[in-house]
Structure formats: C-alpha cells, structure tokens
Amino acid sequence: MKLLFDIFPIVLFFLVFKLAEGEPDAAAAFATEHFGMLVAGSVISAKLAPVLLATLVVIVATFVQIGWLMARRKKIETMLWVSLGLVTVLGGATIWFQNETFIKWKPSVLYWVMGTAFWLSQALWRKNLLQVLMGGQLELPPAVWRNLNFMWIGFFAFMGLLNLYVAYSFSTDTWVNFKLFGGVGLMLLFTLAQGLYMSRHVKAEDE
C-alpha cells in the first residue's frame, strides 16, 4: 500500500499524458481554455499540452498526498517535502515557459538529493540513514550497513544519470514510459537485491 501511495503521482502523470497524447488538439484547446493564464502567452500548443496537463496533475496529486497525511496526522517524510518543492518549482517552470525540460530534470534532482543526503550523513555526521530507518527492524554488522548505504548512494547517482539519458536521447513519450515502468521497476529490483544481500547476513547473525 505504501508503494502504491508513493507512486500515485507518477501513475497519474502517466495516465493523463497518455490520454492527452491521444487527442492532442482537444487537449491543447482544453488546457488553453482552463489553464491558459498559467502559461506565458496564454496559448498552449498541441505538442506540449500532454506534458503540461500531466505536470499540472502531478503537482496537485503531490499536494493531495501531503494533505492526506496531515489530515490523518501521519508523519510526512522529508523526501516527500523535497519532492513537493521540486515538482512545484520545476513543474511550475515547465507550465509557465511551456518547456518540458524542467519537469524532465525533476526525477534526477530528487535522486541526487537523496543520494547526497545518504552520503553527507555518513561523511559529516557519521550517521547511516539506512540504519536509522531500518535499524529497529534488523540487526546487521556495521560494515554491512556501511556497504548498503554506499550501494544506495551509487544507485541514486546512476538513476539520476539514466533519467537524463532517456530524457535527452528519446522522445517524451518514451521518457514517460520509462518514468513509470523503468524507474519503478529498477527501484523494485534494486530493493529486492538489497533484501537478498541483507538476508545472508541476518541469517549469519541468527546462527
């Protein structure tokens, strides 16, 4: 359920983009009529209407996530606040300037912010964020926690670069597909690999 909650804005972005892409002229007319005041020039082109509408929806969806958690008095993770800030600033720039480059940079910046947080906490404050998050559930040797931390740093750095490669090497449609299926799929595979790595050491500790 948490995974579905986390990828909720990404799924909406994908669905709205695909729907608008199927009828670009109608999407442009709708976007211009209802959201023309949000863009420079007040007219949204058929080419950019799908990504602009999808960006607007993902901004609203992220605010809804925050509001839902606040209403239920749940803890709001720092990265969700960071994601909200990035999608509002870069998404807003995408809409105003009618330039999809800004929103395409958002995943990379978020990956690199997370990777930097993992690295700085270890390098400057000797605090392993992964251990802070999961230490109450698992007992692992310090070296294993350190290795896991560096693995996540490397993964975040790689994902940021991969996102930009796809964004600049392929069409926006391909990038949108990658954003949902590629990004989420690689995250699941990496998490599974991490789980297998940890299970080896947990078993050794139990024995």
PDB file of C-alpha atoms in Angstrom:
ATOM      1  CA  MET A   1       0.000   0.000   0.000  1.00  0.00           C
ATOM      2  CA  LYS A   2       2.851   2.390   0.764  1.00  0.00           C
ATOM      3  CA  LEU A   3       4.379   1.671  -2.638  1.00  0.00           C
ATOM      4  CA  LEU A   4       1.070   2.475  -4.343  1.00  0.00           C
ATOM      5  CA  PHE A   5       0.799   5.659  -2.294  1.00  0.00           C
ATOM      6  CA  ASP A   6       4.354   6.703  -3.220  1.00  0.00           C
ATOM      7  CA  ILE A   7       3.917   6.145  -6.974  1.00  0.00           C
ATOM      8  CA  PHE A   8       0.391   7.620  -7.062  1.00  0.00           C
ATOM      9  CA  PRO A   9       1.551  10.932  -8.669  1.00  0.00           C
ATOM     10  CA  ILE A  10       3.699   9.051 -11.212  1.00  0.00           C
ATOM     11  CA  VAL A  11       0.771   6.854 -12.247  1.00  0.00           C
ATOM     12  CA  LEU A  12      -1.475   9.918 -12.654  1.00  0.00           C
ATOM     13  CA  PHE A  13       1.225  11.674 -14.691  1.00  0.00           C
ATOM     14  CA  PHE A  14       1.418   8.650 -16.989  1.00  0.00           C
ATOM     15  CA  LEU A  15      -2.358   8.300 -17.404  1.00  0.00           C
ATOM     16  CA  VAL A  16      -3.017  11.991 -18.072  1.00  0.00           C
ATOM     17  CA  PHE A  17      -0.123  12.220 -20.534  1.00  0.00           C
ATOM     18  CA  LYS A  18      -1.312   9.158 -22.474  1.00  0.00           C
ATOM     19  CA  LEU A  19      -4.908  10.385 -22.529  1.00  0.00           C
ATOM     20  CA  ALA A  20      -3.921  13.857 -23.757  1.00  0.00           C
ATOM     21  CA  GLU A  21      -1.411  12.462 -26.220  1.00  0.00           C
ATOM     22  CA  GLY A  22      -4.202  10.509 -27.906  1.00  0.00           C
ATOM     23  CA  GLU A  23      -6.144  13.728 -28.590  1.00  0.00           C
ATOM     24  CA  PRO A  24      -3.511  16.495 -28.689  1.00  0.00           C
ATOM     25  CA  ASP A  25      -5.700  19.140 -30.352  1.00  0.00           C
ATOM     26  CA  ALA A  26      -8.541  18.617 -27.885  1.00  0.00           C
ATOM     27  CA  ALA A  27      -6.033  18.598 -25.019  1.00  0.00           C
ATOM     28  CA  ALA A  28      -4.498  21.863 -26.238  1.00  0.00           C
ATOM     29  CA  ALA A  29      -7.926  23.502 -26.518  1.00  0.00           C
ATOM     30  CA  PHE A  30      -8.921  22.303 -23.043  1.00  0.00           C
ATOM     31  CA  ALA A  31      -5.616  23.359 -21.488  1.00  0.00           C
ATOM     32  CA  THR A  32      -5.689  26.775 -23.148  1.00  0.00           C
ATOM     33  CA  GLU A  33      -9.265  27.420 -22.078  1.00  0.00           C
ATOM     34  CA  HIS A  34      -8.867  26.384 -18.461  1.00  0.00           C
ATOM     35  CA  PHE A  35      -5.175  26.938 -17.717  1.00  0.00           C
ATOM     36  CA  GLY A  36      -4.045  29.476 -20.286  1.00  0.00           C
ATOM     37  CA  MET A  37      -3.497  32.042 -17.544  1.00  0.00           C
ATOM     38  CA  LEU A  38      -0.748  29.826 -16.112  1.00  0.00           C
ATOM     39  CA  VAL A  39       1.484  29.946 -19.200  1.00  0.00           C
ATOM     40  CA  ALA A  40       3.416  32.705 -20.902  1.00  0.00           C
ATOM     41  CA  GLY A  41       1.432  33.797 -23.951  1.00  0.00           C
ATOM     42  CA  SER A  42      -1.814  32.199 -22.669  1.00  0.00           C
ATOM     43  CA  VAL A  43      -1.889  29.666 -25.531  1.00  0.00           C
ATOM     44  CA  ILE A  44      -0.827  26.031 -25.094  1.00  0.00           C
ATOM     45  CA  SER A  45       0.331  24.153 -28.186  1.00  0.00           C
ATOM     46  CA  ALA A  46      -0.911  20.692 -29.126  1.00  0.00           C
ATOM     47  CA  LYS A  47       2.664  19.388 -28.941  1.00  0.00           C
ATOM     48  CA  LEU A  48       3.160  20.413 -25.320  1.00  0.00           C
ATOM     49  CA  ALA A  49      -0.390  20.098 -23.997  1.00  0.00           C
ATOM     50  CA  PRO A  50       0.003  16.443 -22.851  1.00  0.00           C
ATOM     51  CA  VAL A  51       3.099  17.039 -20.719  1.00  0.00           C
ATOM     52  CA  LEU A  52       1.772  20.344 -19.354  1.00  0.00           C
ATOM     53  CA  LEU A  53      -1.535  18.813 -18.274  1.00  0.00           C
ATOM     54  CA  ALA A  54       0.283  15.804 -16.768  1.00  0.00           C
ATOM     55  CA  THR A  55       2.636  18.149 -14.910  1.00  0.00           C
ATOM     56  CA  LEU A  56      -0.265  20.162 -13.508  1.00  0.00           C
ATOM     57  CA  VAL A  57      -1.949  16.968 -12.312  1.00  0.00           C
ATOM     58  CA  VAL A  58       1.214  15.645 -10.652  1.00  0.00           C
ATOM     59  CA  ILE A  59       1.645  18.925  -8.743  1.00  0.00           C
ATOM     60  CA  VAL A  60      -1.932  18.693  -7.453  1.00  0.00           C
ATOM     61  CA  ALA A  61      -1.502  14.981  -6.639  1.00  0.00           C
ATOM     62  CA  THR A  62       1.602  15.676  -4.545  1.00  0.00           C
ATOM     63  CA  PHE A  63      -0.245  18.362  -2.594  1.00  0.00           C
ATOM     64  CA  VAL A  64      -3.083  15.874  -2.071  1.00  0.00           C
ATOM     65  CA  GLN A  65      -0.588  13.346  -0.682  1.00  0.00           C
ATOM     66  CA  ILE A  66       0.697  15.898   1.833  1.00  0.00           C
ATOM     67  CA  GLY A  67      -2.836  16.951   2.760  1.00  0.00           C
ATOM     68  CA  TRP A  68      -3.955  13.343   3.221  1.00  0.00           C
ATOM     69  CA  LEU A  69      -1.064  12.592   5.567  1.00  0.00           C
ATOM     70  CA  MET A  70      -1.617  15.791   7.535  1.00  0.00           C
ATOM     71  CA  ALA A  71      -5.339  15.084   7.877  1.00  0.00           C
ATOM     72  CA  ARG A  72      -4.579  11.635   9.252  1.00  0.00           C
ATOM     73  CA  ARG A  73      -1.806  13.038  11.446  1.00  0.00           C
ATOM     74  CA  LYS A  74       0.761  10.780   9.846  1.00  0.00           C
ATOM     75  CA  LYS A  75       4.450  11.543   9.664  1.00  0.00           C
ATOM     76  CA  ILE A  76       5.439  13.241   6.416  1.00  0.00           C
ATOM     77  CA  GLU A  77       8.829  12.035   5.233  1.00  0.00           C
ATOM     78  CA  THR A  78      11.442  14.660   4.401  1.00  0.00           C
ATOM     79  CA  MET A  79      11.813  13.369   0.859  1.00  0.00           C
ATOM     80  CA  LEU A  80       8.107  13.926   0.223  1.00  0.00           C
ATOM     81  CA  TRP A  81       8.546  17.580   1.180  1.00  0.00           C
ATOM     82  CA  VAL A  82      11.578  17.760  -1.113  1.00  0.00           C
ATOM     83  CA  SER A  83       9.580  16.149  -3.911  1.00  0.00           C
ATOM     84  CA  LEU A  84       6.770  18.659  -3.378  1.00  0.00           C
ATOM     85  CA  GLY A  85       9.220  21.566  -3.592  1.00  0.00           C
ATOM     86  CA  LEU A  86      10.872  20.224  -6.732  1.00  0.00           C
ATOM     87  CA  VAL A  87       7.670  19.373  -8.560  1.00  0.00           C
ATOM     88  CA  THR A  88       6.202  22.773  -7.679  1.00  0.00           C
ATOM     89  CA  VAL A  89       9.252  24.762  -8.812  1.00  0.00           C
ATOM     90  CA  LEU A  90      10.312  22.687 -11.837  1.00  0.00           C
ATOM     91  CA  GLY A  91       6.756  21.755 -12.746  1.00  0.00           C
ATOM     92  CA  GLY A  92       5.697  25.370 -12.451  1.00  0.00           C
ATOM     93  CA  ALA A  93       8.572  26.392 -14.730  1.00  0.00           C
ATOM     94  CA  THR A  94       7.548  23.712 -17.234  1.00  0.00           C
ATOM     95  CA  ILE A  95       3.997  25.066 -17.322  1.00  0.00           C
ATOM     96  CA  TRP A  96       4.864  28.775 -17.415  1.00  0.00           C
ATOM     97  CA  PHE A  97       7.628  28.532 -20.016  1.00  0.00           C
ATOM     98  CA  GLN A  98       5.984  25.642 -21.896  1.00  0.00           C
ATOM     99  CA  ASN A  99       9.270  23.773 -21.707  1.00  0.00           C
ATOM    100  CA  GLU A 100       9.233  20.093 -20.761  1.00  0.00           C
ATOM    101  CA  THR A 101      12.952  20.152 -19.915  1.00  0.00           C
ATOM    102  CA  PHE A 102      12.257  21.376 -16.374  1.00  0.00           C
ATOM    103  CA  ILE A 103       9.953  18.510 -15.398  1.00  0.00           C
ATOM    104  CA  LYS A 104      12.303  16.004 -17.022  1.00  0.00           C
ATOM    105  CA  TRP A 105      15.054  17.137 -14.651  1.00  0.00           C
ATOM    106  CA  LYS A 106      12.871  16.676 -11.569  1.00  0.00           C
ATOM    107  CA  PRO A 107      13.474  12.889 -11.067  1.00  0.00           C
ATOM    108  CA  SER A 108      17.240  13.316 -11.486  1.00  0.00           C
ATOM    109  CA  VAL A 109      17.421  16.174  -8.982  1.00  0.00           C
ATOM    110  CA  LEU A 110      15.340  14.161  -6.494  1.00  0.00           C
ATOM    111  CA  TYR A 111      17.579  11.088  -6.907  1.00  0.00           C
ATOM    112  CA  TRP A 112      20.695  13.199  -6.394  1.00  0.00           C
ATOM    113  CA  VAL A 113      19.240  14.969  -3.347  1.00  0.00           C
ATOM    114  CA  MET A 114      18.534  11.583  -1.757  1.00  0.00           C
ATOM    115  CA  GLY A 115      21.973  10.249  -2.660  1.00  0.00           C
ATOM    116  CA  THR A 116      23.642  13.374  -1.284  1.00  0.00           C
ATOM    117  CA  ALA A 117      21.662  13.075   1.960  1.00  0.00           C
ATOM    118  CA  PHE A 118      22.829   9.471   2.391  1.00  0.00           C
ATOM    119  CA  TRP A 119      26.432  10.473   1.645  1.00  0.00           C
ATOM    120  CA  LEU A 120      26.623  13.631   3.791  1.00  0.00           C
ATOM    121  CA  SER A 121      25.002  11.992   6.804  1.00  0.00           C
ATOM    122  CA  GLN A 122      27.684   9.294   6.686  1.00  0.00           C
ATOM    123  CA  ALA A 123      30.630  11.541   5.811  1.00  0.00           C
ATOM    124  CA  LEU A 124      29.927  14.510   8.083  1.00  0.00           C
ATOM    125  CA  TRP A 125      27.833  13.222  10.960  1.00  0.00           C
ATOM    126  CA  ARG A 126      28.794   9.524  10.977  1.00  0.00           C
ATOM    127  CA  LYS A 127      25.111   8.663  10.812  1.00  0.00           C
ATOM    128  CA  ASN A 128      23.883   5.932   8.488  1.00  0.00           C
ATOM    129  CA  LEU A 129      20.426   6.989   7.289  1.00  0.00           C
ATOM    130  CA  LEU A 130      19.547   3.490   6.156  1.00  0.00           C
ATOM    131  CA  GLN A 131      20.382   2.133   9.582  1.00  0.00           C
ATOM    132  CA  VAL A 132      18.342   4.909  11.198  1.00  0.00           C
ATOM    133  CA  LEU A 133      15.349   3.939   9.060  1.00  0.00           C
ATOM    134  CA  MET A 134      15.673   0.164   9.388  1.00  0.00           C
ATOM    135  CA  GLY A 135      17.870  -0.416  12.413  1.00  0.00           C
ATOM    136  CA  GLY A 136      14.880  -1.081  14.623  1.00  0.00           C
ATOM    137  CA  GLN A 137      13.845  -3.999  12.415  1.00  0.00           C
ATOM    138  CA  LEU A 138      17.216  -5.557  11.548  1.00  0.00           C
ATOM    139  CA  GLU A 139      20.475  -6.224  13.341  1.00  0.00           C
ATOM    140  CA  LEU A 140      23.397  -6.122  10.941  1.00  0.00           C
ATOM    141  CA  PRO A 141      27.153  -5.643  11.341  1.00  0.00           C
ATOM    142  CA  PRO A 142      28.350  -2.032  10.944  1.00  0.00           C
ATOM    143  CA  ALA A 143      30.261  -2.964   7.775  1.00  0.00           C
ATOM    144  CA  VAL A 144      27.078  -4.290   6.176  1.00  0.00           C
ATOM    145  CA  TRP A 145      25.147  -1.115   6.991  1.00  0.00           C
ATOM    146  CA  ARG A 146      28.007   0.908   5.505  1.00  0.00           C
ATOM    147  CA  ASN A 147      28.010  -1.174   2.325  1.00  0.00           C
ATOM    148  CA  LEU A 148      24.247  -0.842   1.971  1.00  0.00           C
ATOM    149  CA  ASN A 149      24.488   2.905   2.393  1.00  0.00           C
ATOM    150  CA  PHE A 150      27.096   3.211  -0.367  1.00  0.00           C
ATOM    151  CA  MET A 151      25.031   0.947  -2.614  1.00  0.00           C
ATOM    152  CA  TRP A 152      22.074   3.315  -2.311  1.00  0.00           C
ATOM    153  CA  ILE A 153      24.294   6.323  -2.993  1.00  0.00           C
ATOM    154  CA  GLY A 154      25.567   4.649  -6.155  1.00  0.00           C
ATOM    155  CA  PHE A 155      22.065   3.629  -7.197  1.00  0.00           C
ATOM    156  CA  PHE A 156      20.681   7.145  -6.788  1.00  0.00           C
ATOM    157  CA  ALA A 157      23.590   8.607  -8.767  1.00  0.00           C
ATOM    158  CA  PHE A 158      23.061   6.050 -11.548  1.00  0.00           C
ATOM    159  CA  MET A 159      19.291   6.615 -11.697  1.00  0.00           C
ATOM    160  CA  GLY A 160      19.755  10.369 -11.965  1.00  0.00           C
ATOM    161  CA  LEU A 161      22.092   9.953 -14.931  1.00  0.00           C
ATOM    162  CA  LEU A 162      19.894   7.295 -16.539  1.00  0.00           C
ATOM    163  CA  ASN A 163      16.836   9.542 -16.327  1.00  0.00           C
ATOM    164  CA  LEU A 164      18.662  12.344 -18.150  1.00  0.00           C
ATOM    165  CA  TYR A 165      19.990   9.933 -20.760  1.00  0.00           C
ATOM    166  CA  VAL A 166      16.473   8.735 -21.552  1.00  0.00           C
ATOM    167  CA  ALA A 167      15.078  12.283 -21.430  1.00  0.00           C
ATOM    168  CA  TYR A 168      17.593  13.658 -23.933  1.00  0.00           C
ATOM    169  CA  SER A 169      18.064  10.594 -26.140  1.00  0.00           C
ATOM    170  CA  PHE A 170      14.456   9.564 -26.720  1.00  0.00           C
ATOM    171  CA  SER A 171      11.024  11.078 -27.218  1.00  0.00           C
ATOM    172  CA  THR A 172       8.932  12.466 -24.392  1.00  0.00           C
ATOM    173  CA  ASP A 173       6.567   9.522 -24.809  1.00  0.00           C
ATOM    174  CA  THR A 174       9.447   7.090 -24.222  1.00  0.00           C
ATOM    175  CA  TRP A 175      10.598   9.098 -21.215  1.00  0.00           C
ATOM    176  CA  VAL A 176       7.098   8.983 -19.693  1.00  0.00           C
ATOM    177  CA  ASN A 177       7.044   5.183 -20.151  1.00  0.00           C
ATOM    178  CA  PHE A 178      10.470   4.914 -18.551  1.00  0.00           C
ATOM    179  CA  LYS A 179       9.442   7.176 -15.660  1.00  0.00           C
ATOM    180  CA  LEU A 180       6.735   4.728 -14.597  1.00  0.00           C
ATOM    181  CA  PHE A 181       7.877   1.299 -15.713  1.00  0.00           C
ATOM    182  CA  GLY A 182      11.638   1.735 -15.915  1.00  0.00           C
ATOM    183  CA  GLY A 183      12.181   3.863 -12.826  1.00  0.00           C
ATOM    184  CA  VAL A 184       9.803   1.976 -10.556  1.00  0.00           C
ATOM    185  CA  GLY A 185      10.895  -1.396 -11.969  1.00  0.00           C
ATOM    186  CA  LEU A 186      14.587  -0.725 -11.384  1.00  0.00           C
ATOM    187  CA  MET A 187      13.842   0.514  -7.867  1.00  0.00           C
ATOM    188  CA  LEU A 188      11.971  -2.705  -7.075  1.00  0.00           C
ATOM    189  CA  LEU A 189      14.748  -4.872  -8.498  1.00  0.00           C
ATOM    190  CA  PHE A 190      17.407  -2.985  -6.567  1.00  0.00           C
ATOM    191  CA  THR A 191      15.378  -3.221  -3.351  1.00  0.00           C
ATOM    192  CA  LEU A 192      14.976  -6.960  -3.909  1.00  0.00           C
ATOM    193  CA  ALA A 193      18.728  -7.339  -4.428  1.00  0.00           C
ATOM    194  CA  GLN A 194      19.346  -5.379  -1.224  1.00  0.00           C
ATOM    195  CA  GLY A 195      16.933  -7.656   0.628  1.00  0.00           C
ATOM    196  CA  LEU A 196      18.763 -10.760  -0.580  1.00  0.00           C
ATOM    197  CA  TYR A 197      22.093  -9.243   0.465  1.00  0.00           C
ATOM    198  CA  MET A 198      20.781  -8.379   3.930  1.00  0.00           C
ATOM    199  CA  SER A 199      19.142 -11.776   4.420  1.00  0.00           C
ATOM    200  CA  ARG A 200      22.518 -13.510   4.118  1.00  0.00           C
ATOM    201  CA  HIS A 201      23.928 -11.510   6.993  1.00  0.00           C
ATOM    202  CA  VAL A 202      20.787 -11.697   9.120  1.00  0.00           C
ATOM    203  CA  LYS A 203      20.881 -15.484   8.866  1.00  0.00           C
ATOM    204  CA  ALA A 204      24.563 -15.499   9.822  1.00  0.00           C
ATOM    205  CA  GLU A 205      23.825 -13.381  12.875  1.00  0.00           C
ATOM    206  CA  ASP A 206      20.919 -15.667  13.915  1.00  0.00           C
ATOM    207  CA  GLU A 207      23.127 -18.741  13.656  1.00  0.00           C
TER     208      GLU A 207
END
